[in-house]
Short mmCIF file of C-alpha atoms and ligand atoms in Angstrom, two decimals:
data_model
loop_
_atom_site.label_atom_id
_atom_site.label_comp_id
_atom_site.label_asym_id
_atom_site.label_seq_id
_atom_site.Cartn_x
_atom_site.Cartn_y
_atom_site.Cartn_z
CA UNK A 24 23.51 -8.74 -15.62
CA UNK A 25 24.54 -11.93 -17.46
CA UNK A 26 25.65 -13.18 -20.87
CA UNK A 27 22.56 -15.38 -21.19
CA UNK A 28 20.24 -14.78 -24.13
CA UNK A 29 16.76 -15.87 -25.09
CA UNK A 30 15.98 -16.70 -28.71
CA UNK A 31 12.53 -15.89 -30.01
CA UNK A 32 11.41 -17.64 -33.20
CA UNK A 33 8.35 -16.06 -34.76
CA UNK A 34 6.23 -17.77 -37.43
CA UNK A 35 6.74 -16.07 -40.80
CA UNK A 36 9.96 -14.36 -39.75
CA UNK A 37 13.18 -15.82 -41.14
CA UNK A 38 15.70 -14.77 -38.53
CA UNK A 39 15.24 -15.54 -34.85
CA UNK A 40 15.35 -12.59 -32.47
CA UNK A 41 17.97 -12.65 -29.74
CA UNK A 42 16.93 -11.05 -26.46
CA UNK A 43 19.35 -10.32 -23.61
CA UNK A 44 18.66 -11.88 -20.21
CA UNK A 45 19.54 -10.04 -17.01
CA UNK A 46 20.01 -11.53 -13.55
CA UNK A 47 19.34 -9.62 -10.36
CA UNK A 48 20.89 -10.35 -6.96
CA UNK A 49 17.83 -12.46 -6.08
CA UNK A 50 14.73 -13.60 -7.93
CA UNK A 51 13.95 -14.72 -11.48
CA UNK A 52 16.00 -13.58 -14.46
CA UNK A 53 14.33 -11.11 -16.80
CA UNK A 54 14.24 -11.11 -20.58
CA UNK A 55 14.80 -7.65 -22.08
CA UNK A 56 12.09 -7.30 -24.72
CA UNK A 57 12.78 -3.61 -25.40
CA UNK A 58 14.06 -4.31 -28.93
CA UNK A 59 10.84 -6.05 -30.04
CA UNK A 60 9.11 -2.80 -30.93
CA UNK A 61 11.79 -2.26 -33.62
CA UNK A 62 10.66 -5.60 -35.12
CA UNK A 63 7.06 -4.43 -35.22
CA UNK A 64 5.96 -6.46 -32.21
CA UNK A 65 4.93 -5.84 -28.59
CA UNK A 66 4.68 -8.23 -25.65
CA UNK A 67 1.25 -8.84 -24.13
CA UNK A 68 0.91 -9.22 -20.35
CA UNK A 69 -2.29 -7.71 -18.88
CA UNK A 70 -1.98 -7.25 -15.14
CA UNK A 71 1.85 -7.30 -15.40
CA UNK A 72 1.85 -10.94 -14.32
CA UNK A 73 5.26 -11.68 -15.91
CA UNK A 74 6.58 -8.19 -16.49
CA UNK A 75 9.31 -6.39 -14.53
CA UNK A 76 8.60 -2.71 -15.15
CA UNK A 77 11.75 -1.35 -13.51
CA UNK A 78 15.01 -2.16 -11.77
CA UNK A 79 14.96 -1.59 -8.00
CA UNK A 80 17.14 -2.13 -4.92
CA UNK A 81 14.54 -1.46 -2.24
CA UNK A 82 12.40 -4.52 -1.55
CA UNK A 83 12.55 -8.17 -2.54
CA UNK A 84 9.67 -10.65 -2.37
CA UNK A 85 9.76 -14.40 -2.94
CA UNK A 86 6.08 -15.25 -3.05
CA UNK A 87 6.64 -19.00 -3.17
CA UNK A 88 8.79 -19.02 -0.03
CA UNK A 89 6.91 -16.27 1.81
CA UNK A 90 9.98 -14.01 1.95
CA UNK A 91 9.87 -10.20 2.22
CA UNK A 92 13.15 -8.28 2.54
CA UNK A 93 13.58 -4.52 2.86
CA UNK A 94 17.08 -3.59 1.70
CA UNK A 95 17.96 -7.22 2.50
CA UNK A 96 16.51 -7.31 6.02
CA UNK A 97 13.66 -9.81 6.65
CA UNK A 98 10.35 -8.21 7.60
CA UNK A 99 9.95 -10.32 10.76
CA UNK A 100 13.32 -9.09 12.10
CA UNK A 101 12.36 -5.49 11.37
CA UNK A 102 8.93 -5.94 12.97
CA UNK A 103 10.49 -7.47 16.09
CA UNK A 104 13.57 -5.28 16.49
CA UNK A 105 13.11 -2.05 14.56
CA UNK A 106 10.40 0.60 14.52
CA UNK A 107 8.53 2.44 11.79
CA UNK A 108 10.73 5.55 11.48
CA UNK A 109 13.93 3.51 11.50
CA UNK A 110 12.44 1.35 8.74
CA UNK A 111 11.58 4.55 6.84
CA UNK A 112 15.25 5.57 7.04
CA UNK A 113 16.28 2.13 5.81
CA UNK A 114 13.89 2.22 2.86
CA UNK A 115 14.88 5.75 1.87
CA UNK A 116 18.65 5.57 2.30
CA UNK A 117 19.44 1.85 1.94
CA UNK A 118 21.12 1.23 5.32
CA UNK A 119 20.08 1.10 8.95
CA UNK A 120 20.86 4.44 10.63
CA UNK A 121 23.49 4.94 13.32
CA UNK A 122 22.09 6.19 16.62
CA UNK A 123 22.95 9.81 15.70
CA UNK A 124 21.43 9.44 12.22
CA UNK A 125 18.27 7.96 13.68
CA UNK A 126 17.89 10.79 16.21
CA UNK A 127 18.39 13.38 13.51
CA UNK A 128 15.90 11.64 11.19
CA UNK A 129 13.23 11.38 13.90
CA UNK A 130 13.80 15.02 14.89
CA UNK A 131 13.40 16.15 11.28
CA UNK A 132 10.18 14.17 10.81
CA UNK A 133 8.82 15.70 14.03
CA UNK A 134 9.70 19.19 12.77
CA UNK A 135 7.39 18.70 9.80
CA UNK A 136 4.26 17.24 11.46
CA UNK A 137 2.18 20.42 11.39
CA UNK A 138 0.28 21.34 8.23
CA UNK A 139 -0.19 24.82 6.76
CA UNK A 140 -2.96 26.50 8.74
CA UNK A 141 -4.87 27.20 5.53
CA UNK A 142 -5.30 23.45 5.04
CA UNK A 143 -7.74 23.47 7.96
CA UNK A 144 -9.99 25.74 5.87
CA UNK A 145 -9.51 23.48 2.85
CA UNK A 146 -11.19 20.64 4.77
CA UNK A 147 -14.38 22.68 5.10
CA UNK A 148 -14.98 22.22 1.38
CA UNK A 149 -15.73 18.51 1.92
CA UNK A 150 -19.04 17.02 2.99
CA UNK A 151 -18.98 15.73 6.56
CA UNK A 152 -19.90 12.25 5.35
CA UNK A 153 -17.08 12.10 2.79
CA UNK A 154 -15.02 8.91 2.93
CA UNK A 155 -11.64 9.73 4.54
CA UNK A 156 -9.85 8.17 1.53
CA UNK A 157 -11.68 10.62 -0.77
CA UNK A 158 -10.48 13.45 1.46
CA UNK A 159 -6.92 12.10 1.48
CA UNK A 160 -6.80 11.89 -2.34
CA UNK A 161 -7.79 15.55 -2.51
CA UNK A 162 -5.81 17.00 0.39
CA UNK A 163 -2.53 15.19 -0.30
CA UNK A 164 -2.68 16.23 -3.96
CA UNK A 165 -3.37 19.79 -2.79
CA UNK A 166 -0.18 19.87 -0.70
CA UNK A 167 1.65 20.92 -3.86
CA UNK A 168 -0.41 24.13 -3.72
CA UNK A 169 0.88 24.79 -0.19
CA UNK A 170 4.55 23.79 -0.46
CA UNK A 171 5.83 25.38 -3.66
CA UNK A 172 9.36 25.52 -2.30
CA UNK A 173 10.02 21.78 -2.71
CA UNK A 174 8.69 21.02 -6.18
CA UNK A 175 11.87 21.09 -8.26
CA UNK A 176 12.19 17.35 -8.64
CA UNK A 177 15.63 17.46 -10.26
CA UNK A 178 16.98 18.97 -7.00
CA UNK A 179 18.00 16.41 -4.36
CA UNK A 180 17.25 18.92 -1.59
CA UNK A 181 13.67 19.43 -2.80
CA UNK A 182 13.11 15.70 -3.06
CA UNK A 183 14.34 15.24 0.52
CA UNK A 184 12.15 18.04 1.89
CA UNK A 185 9.10 16.66 0.08
CA UNK A 186 9.86 13.20 1.51
CA UNK A 187 10.02 14.53 5.08
CA UNK A 188 6.89 16.59 4.60
CA UNK A 189 4.90 13.66 3.28
CA UNK A 190 6.03 11.15 5.94
CA UNK A 191 5.47 13.68 8.73
CA UNK A 192 2.18 15.19 7.56
CA UNK A 193 0.33 12.05 6.48
CA UNK A 194 -0.69 11.07 10.07
CA UNK A 195 -1.78 14.67 10.73
CA UNK A 196 -3.94 14.75 7.59
CA UNK A 197 -5.27 11.25 8.24
CA UNK A 198 -6.38 12.18 11.77
CA UNK A 199 -7.86 15.46 10.47
CA UNK A 200 -9.95 13.55 7.93
CA UNK A 201 -11.37 11.47 10.80
CA UNK A 202 -11.95 14.39 13.16
CA UNK A 203 -13.71 16.26 10.35
CA UNK A 204 -16.08 13.33 9.78
CA UNK A 205 -17.15 13.22 13.45
CA UNK A 206 -17.35 16.98 13.89
CA UNK A 207 -14.58 17.26 16.48
CA UNK A 208 -11.85 19.92 16.47
CA UNK A 209 -8.60 19.02 14.74
CA UNK A 210 -5.79 18.16 17.16
CA UNK A 211 -2.39 19.73 16.59
CA UNK A 212 0.48 17.22 16.61
CA UNK A 213 2.44 16.81 19.85
CA UNK A 214 6.08 16.43 18.88
CA UNK A 215 7.09 15.04 22.26
CA UNK A 216 5.26 11.84 21.29
CA UNK A 217 6.48 9.03 19.03
CA UNK A 218 5.12 8.77 15.47
CA UNK A 219 2.47 6.18 16.41
CA UNK A 220 1.59 7.83 19.74
CA UNK A 221 1.17 11.15 17.99
CA UNK A 222 -1.20 9.60 15.47
CA UNK A 223 -3.35 8.07 18.24
CA UNK A 224 -3.25 11.41 20.09
CA UNK A 225 -4.53 13.29 17.01
CA UNK A 226 -7.16 10.58 16.33
CA UNK A 227 -8.57 10.11 19.81
CA UNK A 228 -7.46 13.16 21.81
CA UNK A 229 -9.49 16.31 22.31
CA UNK A 230 -8.48 19.80 23.37
CA UNK A 231 -10.38 19.56 26.69
CA UNK A 232 -8.28 16.91 28.36
CA UNK A 233 -4.81 15.36 28.13
CA UNK A 234 -4.48 12.32 25.84
CA UNK A 235 -3.87 8.95 27.43
CA UNK A 236 -2.16 6.57 25.04
CA UNK A 237 -1.63 2.92 25.86
CA UNK A 238 1.96 1.87 25.09
CA UNK A 239 0.65 -1.53 23.89
CA UNK A 240 -1.67 0.10 21.38
CA UNK A 241 1.01 2.57 20.26
CA UNK A 242 3.37 -0.37 19.70
CA UNK A 243 0.70 -2.20 17.70
CA UNK A 244 0.04 0.95 15.65
CA UNK A 245 3.76 1.37 14.94
CA UNK A 246 3.93 -2.26 13.83
CA UNK A 247 0.98 -1.79 11.49
CA UNK A 248 2.74 1.20 9.88
CA UNK A 249 5.97 -0.80 9.64
CA UNK A 250 4.35 -3.88 8.10
CA UNK A 251 2.75 -1.71 5.43
CA UNK A 252 5.83 0.42 4.74
CA UNK A 253 6.70 -1.07 1.36
CA UNK A 254 5.82 -3.97 -0.86
CA UNK A 255 7.82 -3.81 -4.05
CA UNK A 256 6.01 -2.95 -7.32
CA UNK A 257 2.37 -3.33 -6.16
CA UNK A 258 -0.49 -1.47 -7.89
CA UNK A 259 -0.20 1.76 -5.90
CA UNK A 260 3.61 1.91 -6.01
CA UNK A 261 3.57 1.25 -9.75
CA UNK A 262 0.98 4.03 -10.05
CA UNK A 263 3.30 6.41 -8.18
CA UNK A 264 6.18 5.43 -10.46
CA UNK A 265 4.06 5.86 -13.59
CA UNK A 266 2.76 9.27 -12.46
CA UNK A 267 6.29 10.29 -11.43
CA UNK A 268 7.75 9.20 -14.77
CA UNK A 269 6.01 12.15 -16.42
CA UNK A 270 7.84 14.54 -14.07
CA UNK A 271 4.76 15.21 -11.91
CA UNK A 272 5.48 16.64 -8.45
CA UNK A 273 5.77 14.23 -5.49
CA UNK A 274 2.54 15.33 -3.79
CA UNK A 275 0.57 14.66 -7.00
CA UNK A 276 2.30 11.27 -7.38
CA UNK A 277 1.49 10.20 -3.82
CA UNK A 278 -2.13 11.32 -4.29
CA UNK A 279 -2.23 9.02 -7.35
CA UNK A 280 -0.87 6.20 -5.17
CA UNK A 281 -3.56 6.84 -2.56
CA UNK A 282 -6.24 6.63 -5.26
CA UNK A 283 -4.87 3.29 -6.51
CA UNK A 284 -4.60 1.93 -2.97
CA UNK A 285 -8.28 2.64 -2.26
CA UNK A 286 -9.61 -0.27 -4.33
CA UNK A 287 -10.85 -3.39 -2.51
CA UNK A 288 -8.39 -5.62 -4.39
CA UNK A 289 -5.55 -3.64 -2.83
CA UNK A 290 -5.52 -1.45 0.30
CA UNK A 291 -9.30 -1.29 0.52
CA UNK A 292 -9.30 -4.97 1.46
CA UNK A 293 -8.81 -4.32 5.21
CA UNK A 294 -12.02 -2.29 5.28
CA UNK A 295 -13.72 -4.91 3.10
CA UNK A 296 -12.69 -7.65 5.56
CA UNK A 297 -14.56 -5.99 8.40
CA UNK A 298 -17.60 -5.32 6.23
CA UNK A 299 -17.58 -8.98 5.19
CA UNK A 300 -17.34 -10.17 8.81
CA UNK A 301 -20.29 -7.91 9.67
CA UNK A 302 -22.24 -9.26 6.70
CA UNK A 303 -21.57 -12.85 7.76
CA UNK A 304 -22.81 -11.78 11.18
CA UNK A 305 -22.69 -15.18 12.90
CA UNK A 306 -20.39 -18.22 12.98
CA UNK A 307 -23.31 -20.38 11.82
CA UNK A 308 -23.35 -18.56 8.45
CA UNK A 309 -19.68 -19.04 7.60
CA UNK A 310 -20.25 -22.21 5.52
CA UNK A 311 -22.73 -20.33 3.36
CA UNK A 312 -20.17 -17.57 2.61
CA UNK A 313 -17.34 -20.05 2.00
CA UNK A 314 -19.61 -21.84 -0.49
CA UNK A 315 -20.33 -18.50 -2.21
CA UNK A 316 -16.59 -17.75 -2.41
CA UNK A 317 -16.08 -21.07 -4.19
CA UNK A 318 -18.99 -20.63 -6.58
CA UNK A 319 -17.70 -19.55 -10.01
CA UNK A 320 -21.01 -17.84 -10.80
CA UNK A 321 -20.92 -15.72 -7.67
CA UNK A 322 -18.60 -12.66 -7.72
CA UNK A 323 -18.20 -12.85 -3.92
CA UNK A 324 -14.63 -13.43 -2.67
CA UNK A 325 -13.36 -13.95 0.82
CA UNK A 326 -11.80 -10.58 1.58
CA UNK A 327 -8.37 -10.78 3.20
CA UNK A 328 -7.57 -14.07 1.44
CA UNK A 329 -5.25 -14.55 -1.51
CA UNK A 330 -2.42 -12.51 -2.92
CA UNK A 331 -1.00 -11.97 -6.39
CA UNK A 332 2.54 -12.72 -5.26
CA UNK A 333 2.38 -14.79 -2.06
CA UNK A 334 1.38 -18.33 -2.92
CA UNK A 335 2.61 -19.93 0.31
CA UNK A 336 1.96 -17.45 3.10
CA UNK A 337 2.17 -13.69 3.55
CA UNK A 338 5.08 -13.12 5.98
CA UNK A 339 3.49 -9.86 7.11
CA UNK A 340 0.32 -11.76 7.99
CA UNK A 341 2.32 -14.03 10.31
CA UNK A 342 3.69 -11.06 12.30
CA UNK A 343 0.34 -9.27 12.14
CA UNK A 344 -1.44 -12.35 13.54
CA UNK A 345 0.92 -12.38 16.54
CA UNK A 346 0.33 -8.65 17.04
CA UNK A 347 -3.43 -9.25 16.84
CA UNK A 348 -3.20 -11.92 19.52
CA UNK A 349 -1.17 -9.54 21.79
CA UNK A 350 -3.59 -6.65 21.34
CA UNK A 351 -6.67 -8.78 21.93
CA UNK A 352 -5.16 -10.30 25.05
CA UNK A 353 -4.07 -6.88 26.33
CA UNK A 354 -7.52 -5.42 25.77
CA UNK A 355 -9.25 -8.54 27.09
CA UNK A 356 -11.59 -8.75 24.10
CA UNK A 357 -11.04 -12.31 22.96
CA UNK A 358 -14.80 -12.87 22.98
CA UNK A 359 -15.76 -10.29 20.38
CA UNK A 360 -18.32 -11.87 17.98
CA UNK A 361 -16.64 -10.53 14.81
CA UNK A 362 -13.30 -11.86 15.99
CA UNK A 363 -14.90 -15.24 16.60
CA UNK A 364 -16.13 -15.23 12.99
CA UNK A 365 -12.68 -14.19 11.76
CA UNK A 366 -10.92 -16.97 13.66
CA UNK A 367 -13.36 -19.65 12.49
CA UNK A 368 -13.16 -18.40 8.91
CA UNK A 369 -9.39 -18.55 8.98
CA UNK A 370 -9.54 -22.11 10.36
CA UNK A 371 -12.01 -23.30 7.71
CA UNK A 372 -10.23 -21.63 4.79
CA UNK A 373 -6.84 -23.00 5.84
CA UNK A 374 -8.24 -26.55 5.70
CA UNK A 375 -10.56 -26.25 2.72
CA UNK A 376 -9.44 -28.02 -0.48
CA UNK A 377 -10.45 -25.06 -2.72
CA UNK A 378 -8.32 -22.56 -0.79
CA UNK A 379 -5.40 -24.99 -0.39
CA UNK A 380 -5.37 -25.90 -4.07
CA UNK A 381 -5.51 -22.23 -5.18
CA UNK A 382 -2.95 -21.27 -2.52
CA UNK A 383 -5.25 -18.71 -0.93
CA UNK A 384 -3.99 -17.78 2.53
CA UNK A 385 -5.02 -15.00 4.88
CA UNK A 386 -3.11 -11.87 3.83
CA UNK A 387 -1.88 -8.94 5.94
CA UNK A 388 -5.22 -7.15 5.60
CA UNK A 389 -7.13 -9.97 7.24
CA UNK A 390 -5.32 -9.48 10.56
CA UNK A 391 -4.68 -5.73 10.35
CA UNK A 392 -8.44 -5.18 10.11
CA UNK A 393 -8.91 -7.19 13.31
CA UNK A 394 -6.25 -5.22 15.23
CA UNK A 395 -7.50 -1.86 14.01
CA UNK A 396 -11.02 -2.73 15.07
CA UNK A 397 -9.77 -3.79 18.50
CA UNK A 398 -7.85 -0.50 18.89
CA UNK A 399 -11.10 1.35 18.16
CA UNK A 400 -10.19 2.69 14.73
CA UNK A 401 -13.34 3.17 12.63
CA UNK A 402 -13.54 0.90 9.59
CA UNK A 403 -13.50 3.81 7.14
CA UNK A 404 -10.02 4.75 8.42
CA UNK A 405 -8.41 1.34 7.81
CA UNK A 406 -7.21 2.07 4.27
CA UNK A 407 -6.10 5.56 5.32
CA UNK A 408 -3.82 3.96 7.90
CA UNK A 409 -2.42 1.67 5.20
CA UNK A 410 -1.74 4.81 3.12
CA UNK A 411 0.06 6.50 6.03
CA UNK A 412 2.37 3.48 6.44
CA UNK A 413 2.90 2.99 2.69
CA UNK A 414 3.81 6.64 2.02
CA UNK A 415 7.49 5.99 2.71
CA UNK A 416 7.52 3.08 0.24
CA UNK A 417 5.93 5.24 -2.44
CA UNK A 418 8.46 8.01 -1.84
CA UNK A 419 11.42 5.62 -1.74
CA UNK A 420 10.42 4.18 -5.14
CA UNK A 421 9.68 7.60 -6.60
CA UNK A 422 13.03 8.89 -5.36
CA UNK A 423 14.90 5.84 -6.67
CA UNK A 424 13.34 6.37 -10.09
CA UNK A 425 13.89 10.13 -10.27
CA UNK A 426 17.49 9.93 -9.07
CA UNK A 427 18.36 7.25 -11.66
CA UNK A 428 17.76 7.12 -15.39
CA UNK A 429 14.13 6.71 -16.40
CA UNK A 430 11.76 7.30 -19.27
CA UNK A 431 8.11 8.21 -19.19
CA UNK A 432 6.05 5.04 -18.63
CA UNK A 433 4.10 4.34 -21.80
CA UNK A 434 2.57 0.84 -22.08
CA UNK A 435 1.42 -0.36 -25.51
CA UNK A 436 -1.71 -2.35 -26.37
CA UNK A 437 -3.26 -5.13 -28.41
CA UNK A 438 -5.80 -3.14 -30.40
CA UNK A 439 -9.05 -5.01 -31.08
CA UNK A 440 -11.29 -2.09 -32.07
CA UNK A 441 -12.55 -1.04 -35.52
CA UNK A 442 -10.26 -0.72 -38.48
CA UNK A 443 -10.22 2.70 -40.14
CA UNK A 444 -13.67 3.76 -41.41
CA UNK A 445 -15.22 6.96 -42.75
CA UNK A 446 -17.19 9.41 -40.66
CA UNK A 447 -20.97 9.21 -41.24
CA UNK A 448 -22.82 12.59 -41.04
CA UNK A 449 -25.54 12.79 -38.37
CA UNK A 450 -28.45 12.80 -40.90
CA UNK A 451 -27.17 9.56 -42.50
CA UNK A 452 -26.99 7.50 -39.28
N1 ACO B 645 -11.84 -15.82 -2.40
C1 ACO B 645 -12.23 -16.81 -3.25
N2 ACO B 645 -11.57 -17.15 -4.38
C2 ACO B 645 -10.46 -16.44 -4.67
C3 ACO B 645 -9.99 -15.41 -3.84
C4 ACO B 645 -10.72 -15.11 -2.66
N3 ACO B 645 -10.32 -14.14 -1.84
N4 ACO B 645 -8.87 -14.87 -4.36
C5 ACO B 645 -8.64 -15.54 -5.52
N5 ACO B 645 -9.60 -16.50 -5.70
C6 ACO B 645 -9.65 -17.48 -6.80
C7 ACO B 645 -10.10 -16.81 -8.10
O1 ACO B 645 -11.50 -16.90 -8.27
C8 ACO B 645 -9.34 -17.60 -9.13
O2 ACO B 645 -10.02 -18.82 -9.33
P1 ACO B 645 -9.99 -19.54 -10.79
O3 ACO B 645 -8.55 -19.86 -11.04
O4 ACO B 645 -10.85 -20.74 -10.60
O5 ACO B 645 -10.52 -18.53 -11.75
C9 ACO B 645 -8.01 -17.93 -8.45
O6 ACO B 645 -8.30 -17.92 -7.02
C10 ACO B 645 -6.89 -16.95 -8.77
O7 ACO B 645 -7.37 -15.63 -8.47
P2 ACO B 645 -6.94 -14.34 -9.30
O8 ACO B 645 -7.98 -13.28 -9.14
O9 ACO B 645 -6.57 -14.72 -10.69
O10 ACO B 645 -5.63 -13.93 -8.53
P3 ACO B 645 -4.97 -12.50 -8.58
O11 ACO B 645 -3.53 -12.73 -8.30
O12 ACO B 645 -5.30 -11.79 -9.85
O13 ACO B 645 -5.67 -11.70 -7.40
C11 ACO B 645 -6.18 -10.86 -5.25
C12 ACO B 645 -5.12 -11.55 -6.13
C13 ACO B 645 -6.71 -9.59 -5.95
C14 ACO B 645 -5.49 -10.40 -3.95
C15 ACO B 645 -7.33 -11.84 -4.95
O14 ACO B 645 -6.82 -12.98 -4.28
C16 ACO B 645 -8.47 -11.21 -4.16
O15 ACO B 645 -9.34 -10.59 -4.76
N6 ACO B 645 -8.46 -11.33 -2.78
C17 ACO B 645 -9.43 -10.70 -1.96
C18 ACO B 645 -9.10 -9.22 -1.80
C19 ACO B 645 -7.90 -9.00 -0.89
O16 ACO B 645 -7.81 -9.55 0.20
N7 ACO B 645 -6.98 -8.10 -1.33
C20 ACO B 645 -5.81 -7.73 -0.55
C21 ACO B 645 -4.56 -8.05 -1.28
S1 ACO B 645 -3.19 -7.80 -0.21
C22 ACO B 645 -2.84 -6.17 -0.26
O17 ACO B 645 -3.18 -5.42 -1.11
C23 ACO B 645 -2.07 -5.67 0.90
#
């Protein structure tokens, strides 16, 4: 916090309004506009472009410099030296765990991987062709019907149990939503495996033979979870905070986050990238699609390019690109036609004046889609995997909010509808 103040002079108002300015440890100062409502005025900022909706100590982003820090640690260092569950601990508790703390944390997550047996029956209510994200919205929200014993959000113990349950059960539910869609039996988790290995086992294993999991692919999967673990106050995290601010239970809040993530402007972009590459179909058609992306009258956008915050480069994309190169080399599939389109597209967009001027760079979803395809994950599961990784970020933000002081989120509006008018009876209209 600082002693700085902003002075707002409003036409027609004699006295200027003084607004306090706060400074964080990093990033721009913020002007506290909370007192404006008492002066009969609101601020107007659709899309929250200039609005800090909360105070947080979890993640810091400098979009101009391409910096992403979790609890102060740069994302590239975490991606190189840490692993997903350790990063979960860091996000939740604020510090890297000691060896003993890490072992205990991993053991506790493993103890919660199984889901209530009745949930298997719950799946049968969905159509086989349901999108896995639709299933996830429903099933994760329904967890509150199965785990009544951890819903007292004012209790630290309940919040912790709900956090472990969500982190541990998300891969199980995600794999179940896939198995259901292809008509294969659900696989129980194998708690001797790591988090990422277990997910691949439940996705690709079957009860008739032992699972074989490539360590390279498990490492890539773990890195994908880690790179998606948190991203400050994005649309889905803000949704979780808003839902949580009403006192809703954590399972309901995370289901709200999953719903917000599904959109193609957010987590749905990785699926949209692959669909776009398929639609382009051949390297020879790239110019046509780039021209469409630049045409103001055409709603088409290059999926996997651009970001609300990163206007230099997406630091996650840099690590993800390296991981993509490793996976493709390991699997020997450098000659895949869709990958050829992706590489050429990236090259063209990085050198095209339109994309340079608007600071549109490939984002994390551009490369994660490529890796997931190479691993053999079906396109419809891409956003589900994003949701699995992001669950810890959602919970960390929800927990930070609930354990501090907060008020119900209640944005205001600029009303441009009718003024008051009298009801007209049906026979007079
Ligand atoms: N292709 C072509 N033009 C684009 C693209 C794109 N992918 N992204 C933005 N632009 C253009 C816009 O048309 C706009 O042009 P204008 O100034 O001439 O009107 C300008 O760049 C600014 O775009 P906005 O939509 O105002 O930027 P905003 O910050 O609101 O949107 C977003 C960011 C949603 C990510 C956008 O870049 C986009 O739609 N990208 C494609 C979808 C995508 O990859 N989403 C994943 C985001 S990352 C994540 O969720 C993990």
